[in-house]
CSV table of C-alpha atoms in Angstrom, one decimal:
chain,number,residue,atom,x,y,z
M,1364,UNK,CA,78.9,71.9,126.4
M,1365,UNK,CA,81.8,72.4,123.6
M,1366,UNK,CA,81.2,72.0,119.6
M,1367,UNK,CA,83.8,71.0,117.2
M,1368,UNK,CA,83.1,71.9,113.9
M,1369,UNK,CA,85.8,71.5,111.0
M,1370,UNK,CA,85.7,74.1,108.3
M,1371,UNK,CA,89.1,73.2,106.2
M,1372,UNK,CA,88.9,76.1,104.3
M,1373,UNK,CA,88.0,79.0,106.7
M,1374,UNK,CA,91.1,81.2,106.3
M,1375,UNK,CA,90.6,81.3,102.5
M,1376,UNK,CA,87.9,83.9,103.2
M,1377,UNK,CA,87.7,85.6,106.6
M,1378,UNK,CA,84.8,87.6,105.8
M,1379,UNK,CA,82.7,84.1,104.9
M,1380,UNK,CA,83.8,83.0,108.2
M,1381,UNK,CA,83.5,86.2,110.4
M,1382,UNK,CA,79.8,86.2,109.6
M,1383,UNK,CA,79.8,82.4,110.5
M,1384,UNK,CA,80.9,82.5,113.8
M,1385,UNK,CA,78.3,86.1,114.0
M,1386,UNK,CA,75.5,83.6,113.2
M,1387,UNK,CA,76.9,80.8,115.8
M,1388,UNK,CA,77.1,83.3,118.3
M,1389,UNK,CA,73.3,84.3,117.2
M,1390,UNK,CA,72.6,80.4,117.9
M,1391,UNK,CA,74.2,80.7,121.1
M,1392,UNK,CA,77.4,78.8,120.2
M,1393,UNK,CA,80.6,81.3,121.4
M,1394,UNK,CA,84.1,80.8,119.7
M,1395,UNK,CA,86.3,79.4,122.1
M,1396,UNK,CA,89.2,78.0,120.5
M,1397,UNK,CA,90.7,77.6,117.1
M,1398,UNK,CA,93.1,74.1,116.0
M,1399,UNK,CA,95.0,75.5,113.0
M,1400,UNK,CA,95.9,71.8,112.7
M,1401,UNK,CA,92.8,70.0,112.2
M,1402,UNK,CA,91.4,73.4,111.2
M,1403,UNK,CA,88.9,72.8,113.7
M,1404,UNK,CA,86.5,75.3,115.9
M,1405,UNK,CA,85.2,74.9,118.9
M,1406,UNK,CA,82.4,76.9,120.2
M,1407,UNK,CA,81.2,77.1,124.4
M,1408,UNK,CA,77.2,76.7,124.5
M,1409,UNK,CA,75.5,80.0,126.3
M,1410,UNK,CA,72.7,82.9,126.1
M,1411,UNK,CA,71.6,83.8,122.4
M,1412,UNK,CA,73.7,87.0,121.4
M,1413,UNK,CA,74.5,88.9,118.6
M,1414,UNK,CA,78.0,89.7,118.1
M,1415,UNK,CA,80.4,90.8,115.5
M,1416,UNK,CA,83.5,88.9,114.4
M,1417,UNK,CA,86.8,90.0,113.2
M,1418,UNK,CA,90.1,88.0,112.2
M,1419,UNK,CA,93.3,89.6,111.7
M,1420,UNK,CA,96.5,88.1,111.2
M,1421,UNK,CA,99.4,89.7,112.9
M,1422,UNK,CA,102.9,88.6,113.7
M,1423,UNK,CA,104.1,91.2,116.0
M,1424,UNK,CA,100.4,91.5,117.6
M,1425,UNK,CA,100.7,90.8,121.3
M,1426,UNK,CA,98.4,89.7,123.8
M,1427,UNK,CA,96.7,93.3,124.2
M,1428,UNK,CA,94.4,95.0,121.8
M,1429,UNK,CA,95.5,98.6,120.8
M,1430,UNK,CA,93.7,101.6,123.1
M,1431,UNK,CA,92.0,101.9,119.5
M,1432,UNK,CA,90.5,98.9,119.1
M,1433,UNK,CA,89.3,98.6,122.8
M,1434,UNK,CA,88.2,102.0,122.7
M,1435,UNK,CA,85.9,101.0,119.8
M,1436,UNK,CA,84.8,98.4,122.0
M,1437,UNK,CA,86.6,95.4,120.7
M,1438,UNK,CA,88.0,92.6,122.9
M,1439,UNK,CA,90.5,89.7,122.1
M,1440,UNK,CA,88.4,86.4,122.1
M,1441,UNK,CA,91.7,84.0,121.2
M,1442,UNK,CA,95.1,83.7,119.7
M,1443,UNK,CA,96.7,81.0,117.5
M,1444,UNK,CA,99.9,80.9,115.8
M,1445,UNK,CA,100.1,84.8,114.0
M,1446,UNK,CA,96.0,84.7,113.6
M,1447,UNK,CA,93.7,86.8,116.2
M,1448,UNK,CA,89.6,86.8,116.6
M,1449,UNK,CA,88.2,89.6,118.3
M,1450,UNK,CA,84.6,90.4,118.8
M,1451,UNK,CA,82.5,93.4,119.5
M,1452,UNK,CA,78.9,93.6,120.5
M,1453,UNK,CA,78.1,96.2,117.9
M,1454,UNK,CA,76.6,96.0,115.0
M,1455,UNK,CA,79.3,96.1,111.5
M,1456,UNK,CA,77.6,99.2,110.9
M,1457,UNK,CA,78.3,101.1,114.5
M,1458,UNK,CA,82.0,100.1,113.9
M,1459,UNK,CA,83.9,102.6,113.0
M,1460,UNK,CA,87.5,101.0,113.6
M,1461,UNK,CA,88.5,97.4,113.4
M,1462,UNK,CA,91.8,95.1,113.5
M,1463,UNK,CA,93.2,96.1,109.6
M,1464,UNK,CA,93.5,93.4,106.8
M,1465,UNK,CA,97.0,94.1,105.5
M,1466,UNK,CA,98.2,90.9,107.3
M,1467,UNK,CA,95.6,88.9,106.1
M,1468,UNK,CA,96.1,90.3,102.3
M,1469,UNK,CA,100.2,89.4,102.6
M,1470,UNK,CA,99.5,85.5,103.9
M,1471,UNK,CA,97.3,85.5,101.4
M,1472,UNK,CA,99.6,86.2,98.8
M,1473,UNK,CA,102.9,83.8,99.6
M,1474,UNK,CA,99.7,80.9,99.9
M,1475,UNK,CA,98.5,82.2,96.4
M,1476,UNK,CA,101.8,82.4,95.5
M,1477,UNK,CA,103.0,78.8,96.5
M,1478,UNK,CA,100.3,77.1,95.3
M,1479,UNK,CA,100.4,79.7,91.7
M,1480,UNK,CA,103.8,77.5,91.7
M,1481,UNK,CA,102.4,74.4,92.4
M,1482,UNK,CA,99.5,74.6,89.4
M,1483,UNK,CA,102.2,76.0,86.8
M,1484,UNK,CA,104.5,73.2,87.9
M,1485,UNK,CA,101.5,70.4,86.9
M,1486,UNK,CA,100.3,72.3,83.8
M,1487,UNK,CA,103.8,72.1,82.2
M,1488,UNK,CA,104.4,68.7,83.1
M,1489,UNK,CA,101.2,68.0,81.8
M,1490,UNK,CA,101.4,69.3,79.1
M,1491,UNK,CA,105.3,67.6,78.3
M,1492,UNK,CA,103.3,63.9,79.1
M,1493,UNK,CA,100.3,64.7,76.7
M,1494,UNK,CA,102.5,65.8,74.2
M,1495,UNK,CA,105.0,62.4,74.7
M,1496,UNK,CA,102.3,60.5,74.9
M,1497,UNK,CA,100.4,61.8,72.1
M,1498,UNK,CA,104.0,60.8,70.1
M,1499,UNK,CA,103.9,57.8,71.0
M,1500,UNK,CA,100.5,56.8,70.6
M,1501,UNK,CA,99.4,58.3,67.1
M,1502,UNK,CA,103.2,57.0,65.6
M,1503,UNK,CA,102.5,54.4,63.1
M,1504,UNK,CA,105.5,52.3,64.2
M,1505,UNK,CA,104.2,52.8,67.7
M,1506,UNK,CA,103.4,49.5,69.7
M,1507,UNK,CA,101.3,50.1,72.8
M,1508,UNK,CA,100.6,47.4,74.8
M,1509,UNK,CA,98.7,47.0,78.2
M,1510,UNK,CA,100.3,44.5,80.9
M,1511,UNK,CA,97.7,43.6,83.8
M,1512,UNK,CA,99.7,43.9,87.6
M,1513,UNK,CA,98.0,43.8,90.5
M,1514,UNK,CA,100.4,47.1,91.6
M,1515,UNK,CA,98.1,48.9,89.4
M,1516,UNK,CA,96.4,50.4,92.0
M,1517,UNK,CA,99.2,52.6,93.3
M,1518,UNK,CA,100.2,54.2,89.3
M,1519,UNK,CA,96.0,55.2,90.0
M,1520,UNK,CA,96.2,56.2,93.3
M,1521,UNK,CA,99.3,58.5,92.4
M,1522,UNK,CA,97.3,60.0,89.7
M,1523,UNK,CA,94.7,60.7,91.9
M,1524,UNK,CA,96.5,62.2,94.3
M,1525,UNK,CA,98.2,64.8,91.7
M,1526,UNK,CA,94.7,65.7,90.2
M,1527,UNK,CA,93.5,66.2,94.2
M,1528,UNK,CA,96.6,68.5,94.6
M,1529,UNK,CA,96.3,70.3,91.0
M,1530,UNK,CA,92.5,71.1,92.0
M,1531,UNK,CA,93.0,71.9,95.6
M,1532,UNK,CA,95.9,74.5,94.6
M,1533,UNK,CA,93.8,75.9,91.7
M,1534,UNK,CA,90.8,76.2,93.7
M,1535,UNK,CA,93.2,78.3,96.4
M,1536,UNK,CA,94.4,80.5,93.8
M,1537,UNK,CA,91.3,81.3,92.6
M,1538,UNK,CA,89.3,81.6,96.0
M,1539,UNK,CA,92.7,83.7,97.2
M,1540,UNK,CA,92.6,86.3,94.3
M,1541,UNK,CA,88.8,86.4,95.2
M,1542,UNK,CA,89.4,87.1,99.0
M,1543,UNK,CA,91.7,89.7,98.7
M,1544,UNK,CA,90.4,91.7,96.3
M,1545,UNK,CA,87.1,92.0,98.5
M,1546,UNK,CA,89.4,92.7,101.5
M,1547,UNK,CA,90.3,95.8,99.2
M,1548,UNK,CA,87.0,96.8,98.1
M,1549,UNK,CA,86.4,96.7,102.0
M,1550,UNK,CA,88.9,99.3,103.4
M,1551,UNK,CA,87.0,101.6,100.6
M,1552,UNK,CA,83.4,100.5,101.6
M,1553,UNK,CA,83.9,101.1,104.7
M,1554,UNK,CA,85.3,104.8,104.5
M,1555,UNK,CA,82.4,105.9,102.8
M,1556,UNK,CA,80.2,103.9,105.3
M,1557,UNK,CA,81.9,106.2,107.7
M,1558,UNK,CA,81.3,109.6,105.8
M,1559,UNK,CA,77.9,108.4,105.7
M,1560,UNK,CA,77.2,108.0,109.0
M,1561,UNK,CA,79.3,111.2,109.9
M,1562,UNK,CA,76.8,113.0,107.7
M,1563,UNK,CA,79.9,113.5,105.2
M,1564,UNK,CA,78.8,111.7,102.0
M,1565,UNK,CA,80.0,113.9,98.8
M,1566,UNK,CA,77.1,116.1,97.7
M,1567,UNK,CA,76.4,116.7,93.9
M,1568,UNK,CA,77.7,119.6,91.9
M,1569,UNK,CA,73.9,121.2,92.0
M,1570,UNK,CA,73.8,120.9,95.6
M,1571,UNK,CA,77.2,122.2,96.3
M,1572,UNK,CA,76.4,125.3,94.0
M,1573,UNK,CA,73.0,125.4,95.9
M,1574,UNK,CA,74.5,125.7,99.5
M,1575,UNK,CA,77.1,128.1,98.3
M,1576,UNK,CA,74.3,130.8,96.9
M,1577,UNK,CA,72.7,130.1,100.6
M,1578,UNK,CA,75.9,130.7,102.0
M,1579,UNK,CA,75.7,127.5,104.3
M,1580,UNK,CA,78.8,126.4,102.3
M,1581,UNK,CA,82.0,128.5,101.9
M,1582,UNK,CA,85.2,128.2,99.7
M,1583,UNK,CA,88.9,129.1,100.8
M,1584,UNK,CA,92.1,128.9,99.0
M,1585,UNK,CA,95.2,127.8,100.1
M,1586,UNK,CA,97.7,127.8,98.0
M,1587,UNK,CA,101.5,126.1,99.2
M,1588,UNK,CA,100.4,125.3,102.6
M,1589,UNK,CA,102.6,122.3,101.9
M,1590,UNK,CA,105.4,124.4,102.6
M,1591,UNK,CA,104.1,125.2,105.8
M,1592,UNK,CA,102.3,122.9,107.6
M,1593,UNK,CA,101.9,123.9,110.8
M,1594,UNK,CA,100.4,127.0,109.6
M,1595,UNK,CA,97.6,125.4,107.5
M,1596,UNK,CA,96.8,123.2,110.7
M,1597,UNK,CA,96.2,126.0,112.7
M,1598,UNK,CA,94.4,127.7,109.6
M,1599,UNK,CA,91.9,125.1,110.0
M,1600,UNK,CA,91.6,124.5,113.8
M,1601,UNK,CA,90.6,128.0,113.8
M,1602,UNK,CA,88.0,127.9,111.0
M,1603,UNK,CA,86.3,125.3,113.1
M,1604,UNK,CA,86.6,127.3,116.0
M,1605,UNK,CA,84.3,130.0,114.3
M,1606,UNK,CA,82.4,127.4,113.1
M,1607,UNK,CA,83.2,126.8,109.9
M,1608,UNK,CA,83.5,123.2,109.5
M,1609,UNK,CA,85.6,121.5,106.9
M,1610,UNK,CA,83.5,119.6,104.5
M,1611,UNK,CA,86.2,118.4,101.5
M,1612,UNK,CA,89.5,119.4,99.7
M,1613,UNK,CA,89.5,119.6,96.4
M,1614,UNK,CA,92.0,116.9,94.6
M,1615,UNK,CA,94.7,119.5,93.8
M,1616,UNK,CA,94.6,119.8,97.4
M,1617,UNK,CA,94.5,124.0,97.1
M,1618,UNK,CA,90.3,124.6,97.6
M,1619,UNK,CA,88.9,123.9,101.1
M,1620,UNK,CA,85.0,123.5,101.4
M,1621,UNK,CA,83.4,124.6,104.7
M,1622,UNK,CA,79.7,123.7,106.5
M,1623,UNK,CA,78.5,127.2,108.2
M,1624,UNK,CA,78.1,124.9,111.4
M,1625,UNK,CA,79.0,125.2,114.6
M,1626,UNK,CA,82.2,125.3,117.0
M,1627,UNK,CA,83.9,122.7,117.7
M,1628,UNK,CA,87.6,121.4,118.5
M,1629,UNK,CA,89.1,119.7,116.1
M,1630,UNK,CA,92.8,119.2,115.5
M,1631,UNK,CA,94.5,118.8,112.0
M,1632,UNK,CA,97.6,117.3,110.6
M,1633,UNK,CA,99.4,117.6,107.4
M,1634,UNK,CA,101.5,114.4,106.8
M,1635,UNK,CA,104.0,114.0,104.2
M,1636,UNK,CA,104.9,110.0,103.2
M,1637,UNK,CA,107.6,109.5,100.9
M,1638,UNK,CA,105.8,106.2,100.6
M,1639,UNK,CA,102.4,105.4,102.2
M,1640,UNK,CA,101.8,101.9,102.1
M,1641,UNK,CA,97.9,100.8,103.3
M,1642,UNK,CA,99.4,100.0,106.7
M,1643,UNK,CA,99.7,103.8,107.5
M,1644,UNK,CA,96.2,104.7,106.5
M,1645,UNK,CA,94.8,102.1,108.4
M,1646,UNK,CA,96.9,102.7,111.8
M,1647,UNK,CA,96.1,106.2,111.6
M,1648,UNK,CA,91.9,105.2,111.3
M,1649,UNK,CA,92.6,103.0,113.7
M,1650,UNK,CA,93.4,105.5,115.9
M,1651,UNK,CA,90.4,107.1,115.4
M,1652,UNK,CA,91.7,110.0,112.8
M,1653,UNK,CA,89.7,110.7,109.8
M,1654,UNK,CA,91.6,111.4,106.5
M,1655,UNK,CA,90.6,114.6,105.4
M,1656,UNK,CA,92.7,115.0,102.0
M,1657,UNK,CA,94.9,112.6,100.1
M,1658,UNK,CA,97.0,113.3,97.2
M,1659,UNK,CA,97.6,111.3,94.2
M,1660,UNK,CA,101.7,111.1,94.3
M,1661,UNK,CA,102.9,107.5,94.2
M,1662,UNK,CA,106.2,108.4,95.7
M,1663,UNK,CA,105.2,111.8,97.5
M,1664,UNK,CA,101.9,111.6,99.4
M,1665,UNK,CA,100.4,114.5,101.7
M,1666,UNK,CA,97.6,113.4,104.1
M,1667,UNK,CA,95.5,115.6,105.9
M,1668,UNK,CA,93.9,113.9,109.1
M,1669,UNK,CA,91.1,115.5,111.2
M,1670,UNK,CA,89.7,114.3,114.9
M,1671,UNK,CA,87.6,116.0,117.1
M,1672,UNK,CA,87.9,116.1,121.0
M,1673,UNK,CA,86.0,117.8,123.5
M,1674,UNK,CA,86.4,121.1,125.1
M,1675,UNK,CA,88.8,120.9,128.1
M,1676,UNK,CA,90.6,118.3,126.8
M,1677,UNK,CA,94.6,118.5,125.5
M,1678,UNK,CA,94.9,119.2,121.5
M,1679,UNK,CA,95.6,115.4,119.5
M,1680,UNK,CA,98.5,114.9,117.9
M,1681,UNK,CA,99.3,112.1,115.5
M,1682,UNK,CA,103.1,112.3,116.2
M,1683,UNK,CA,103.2,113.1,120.0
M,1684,UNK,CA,107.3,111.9,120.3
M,1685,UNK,CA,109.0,115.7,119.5
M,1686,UNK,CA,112.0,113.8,117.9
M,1687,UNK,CA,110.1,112.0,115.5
M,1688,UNK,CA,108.3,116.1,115.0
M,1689,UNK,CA,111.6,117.1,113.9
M,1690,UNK,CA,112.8,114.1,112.1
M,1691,UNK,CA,109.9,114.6,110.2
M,1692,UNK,CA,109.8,118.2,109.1
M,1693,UNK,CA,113.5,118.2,108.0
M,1694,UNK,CA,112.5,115.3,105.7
M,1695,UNK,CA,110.1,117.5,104.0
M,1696,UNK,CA,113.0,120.1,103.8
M,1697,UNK,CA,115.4,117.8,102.1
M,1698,UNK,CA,112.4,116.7,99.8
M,1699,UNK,CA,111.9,119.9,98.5
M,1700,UNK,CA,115.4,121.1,98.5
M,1701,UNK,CA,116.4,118.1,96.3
M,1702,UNK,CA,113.4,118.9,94.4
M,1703,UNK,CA,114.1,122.6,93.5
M,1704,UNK,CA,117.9,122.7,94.0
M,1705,UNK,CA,118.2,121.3,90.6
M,1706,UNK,CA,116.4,123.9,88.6
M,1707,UNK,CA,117.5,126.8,90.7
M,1708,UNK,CA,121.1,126.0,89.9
M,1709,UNK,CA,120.0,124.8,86.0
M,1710,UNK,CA,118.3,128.9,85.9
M,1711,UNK,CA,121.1,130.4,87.3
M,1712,UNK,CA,123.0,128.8,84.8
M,1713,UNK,CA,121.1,129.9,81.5
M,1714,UNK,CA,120.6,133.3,83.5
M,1715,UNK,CA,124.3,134.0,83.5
M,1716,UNK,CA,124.9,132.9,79.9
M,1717,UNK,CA,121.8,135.1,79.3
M,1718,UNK,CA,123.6,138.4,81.3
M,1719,UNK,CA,126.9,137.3,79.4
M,1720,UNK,CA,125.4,137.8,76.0
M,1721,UNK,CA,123.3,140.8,76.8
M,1722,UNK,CA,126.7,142.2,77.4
M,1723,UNK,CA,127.4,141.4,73.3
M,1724,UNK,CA,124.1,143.0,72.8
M,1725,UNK,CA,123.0,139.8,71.2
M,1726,UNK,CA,119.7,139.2,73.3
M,1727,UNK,CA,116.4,139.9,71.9
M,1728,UNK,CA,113.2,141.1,73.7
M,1729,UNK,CA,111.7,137.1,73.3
M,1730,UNK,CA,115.1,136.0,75.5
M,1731,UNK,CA,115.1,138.5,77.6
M,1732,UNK,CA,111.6,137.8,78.6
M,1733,UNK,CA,112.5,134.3,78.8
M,1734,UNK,CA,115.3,135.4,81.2
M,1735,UNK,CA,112.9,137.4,83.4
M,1736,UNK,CA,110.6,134.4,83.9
M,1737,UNK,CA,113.4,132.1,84.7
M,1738,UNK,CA,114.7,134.6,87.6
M,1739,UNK,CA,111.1,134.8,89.0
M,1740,UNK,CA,110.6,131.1,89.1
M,1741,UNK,CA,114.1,131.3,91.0
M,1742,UNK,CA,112.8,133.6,93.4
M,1743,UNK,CA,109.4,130.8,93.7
M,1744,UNK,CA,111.5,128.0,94.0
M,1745,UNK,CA,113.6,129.2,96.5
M,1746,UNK,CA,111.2,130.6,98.7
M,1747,UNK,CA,109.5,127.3,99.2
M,1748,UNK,CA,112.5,126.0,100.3
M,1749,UNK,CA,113.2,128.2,102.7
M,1750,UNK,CA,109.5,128.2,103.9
M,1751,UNK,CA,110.2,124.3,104.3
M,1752,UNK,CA,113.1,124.8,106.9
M,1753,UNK,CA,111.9,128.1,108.1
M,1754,UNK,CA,109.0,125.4,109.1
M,1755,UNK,CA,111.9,123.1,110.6
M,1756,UNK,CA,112.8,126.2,112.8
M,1757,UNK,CA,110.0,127.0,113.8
M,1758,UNK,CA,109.1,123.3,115.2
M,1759,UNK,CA,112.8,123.3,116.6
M,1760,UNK,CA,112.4,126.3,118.6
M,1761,UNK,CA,108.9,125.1,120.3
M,1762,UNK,CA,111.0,121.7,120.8
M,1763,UNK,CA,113.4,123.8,122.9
């Protein structure tokens, strides 16, 4: 037996609708196909079961799930125009990755957008007939008079019609803005869902200093492992091979918090975005990778990913092309050379004026000082710079 049912509105908010076709399913009613159209669903009756919806909205999404998604148990239940349903049979809370939202948040927008347009468009114009009329009608020489036609109908038809479309494209801005922002609020929600139910959720500052008297929890330092690395990944692979397992970085990214726990295999990665859109965070969680550590450059962003795999099986890499390994590192070598080239040559520059005029005897102890500092941030700058490409080597040479 197929059910029609016509929801008009149903792409306005995915989530409302998700949990709609969740509570069909419950009834027994299974999402067959979708008329984008008449904005119609229709639903195959079967066995009572409980299911979980998802909706994404993908233009280059083709007819096969990523190994992700299906991993996570996910299948593709239809396809129409650039929307996609998929279902899973467990629970929202067992999920730990799902299709992302960025699609959904983009159509989202050019509808807001066009209809934004649309609202504006009526409000100035009327506005520019209240304001004419109101001219007209409150002039003392002003003559209004009211002719009866039988075409009537159609000035009030027309009127109606431009108040439907002003309230249809208000009501989609406003239900829009409202959508997306809780499609936001849910990428966050659901990350610290997941630390939750990894046993990860962010302990207080008394129960941090607690564990660390008990020695359950231990502190290391690493300073300018952005500079290297491949090194701080294999810093931490090994602490969780003597079972010290990473529990938080700190937000300057230098202090790293460790469980006493137990062994495991886990592999790290240290990414560096010049810009990291929401896309790449969700493909990489998709993937099943756990972000570790994010900084708080807009431009420059360093990610550190964790994901465990079991004993036997071959170390996970994010990045497994070795082209796209090296294309990578020299980008953070021409980051930081363009980043500390600058000073180095602006230091060497006041250094040798400084050297110049030492010469005169016309330095005192303050400039001199002065000069000292500059030379040993020369010698700091540059040695990142070279660690950078000395990095770039070193990920050449296994490359081969």
């Amino acid at each position: 037996m197929i059910k029609k049912i016509c929801r008009p509105f149903w792409s306005y908010d995915v989530q409302k609708t998700e949990k709609w076709l969740s509570s069909m399913a419950e009834n027994g009613y299974f999402l067959i196909k979708i008329n984008r159209v008449s904005r119609c669903f229709f639903f195959q009756q079967g066995k009572p079961k409980k299911l979980t919806y998802r909706i994404g909205f993908d233009k280059m999404q083709g007819e096969t799930l990523s190994r992700g998604l299906m991993a996570e148990g996910w299948t593709k239940v239809l396809r129409t125009g650039n929307w996609f349903v998929t279902s899973n049979e467990k629970s929202p809370e067992q999920i730990k990755t799902s299709s992302v939202r960025e699609g959904i948040i983009k159509h989202n927008r050019i509808v807001k957008y066009i209809f934004g347009g649309v609202v504006f468009y009526f409000l100035i114009m009327a506005v520019f007939f209240l304001s004419i009329s109101g001219l007209i009608l409150f002039s003392a020489d002003s003559q209004v008079e009211v002719v009866e036609s039988p075409y009537w109908i159609f000035t009030y038809l027309y009127f109606c019609v431009l108040i439907a479309i002003f309230i249809l494209g208000l009501y989609s801005v406003v239900k829009i803005n409202r959508t997306n922002k809780k499609l936001l609020n849910e990428k966050i929600n659901r990350d610290e869902l997941f630390r939750k139910t990894q046993g990860k959720g962010k302990l207080n500052k008394a129960e941090e200093k607690k564990l660390k008297r008990s020695g359950q929890l231990v502190i290391k330092r690493k300073l300018g492992w952005m500079y290297a690395p491949d090194k701080l990944e294999q810093w931490l692979e090994k602490m969780e091979e003597q079972g010290f397992n990473l529990y938080r970085v700190s937000r300057a990214g230098t202090t790293f918090h460790f469980f006493v726990g137990h062994p495991r295999k886990v592999s790290y990665c240290a990414d560096y975005q010049n810009i990291a859109d929401e896309s790449y965070f969700d493909i990489h969680r998709d993937a099943g990778w756990y972000n570790v550590f994010q900084s708080y450059g807009s431009l420059q962003k360093w990610s550190i990913w964790s994901r465990e795999y079991s004993e036997g099986e071959a170390r996970l890499q994010i990045y497994s092309d070795k082209t796209n390994q090296l294309k990578h590192a020299r980008k953070i070598g021409i980051a930081y050379t363009c980043l500390f080239l600058p000073l180095i040559i602006a230091y060497l520059f006041n250094i040798g004026l400084g050297l110049e005029m030492i010469s005169h005897n016309k330095l005192d102890k303050l400039q001199i000082f002065s000069m000292v500092i500059m030379f040993i941030a020369i010698l700091s700058f540059g040695s990142y710079s070279i660690r950078t490409w000395m990095y770039y080597w070193r990920l050449k040479k296994q490359v081969g």
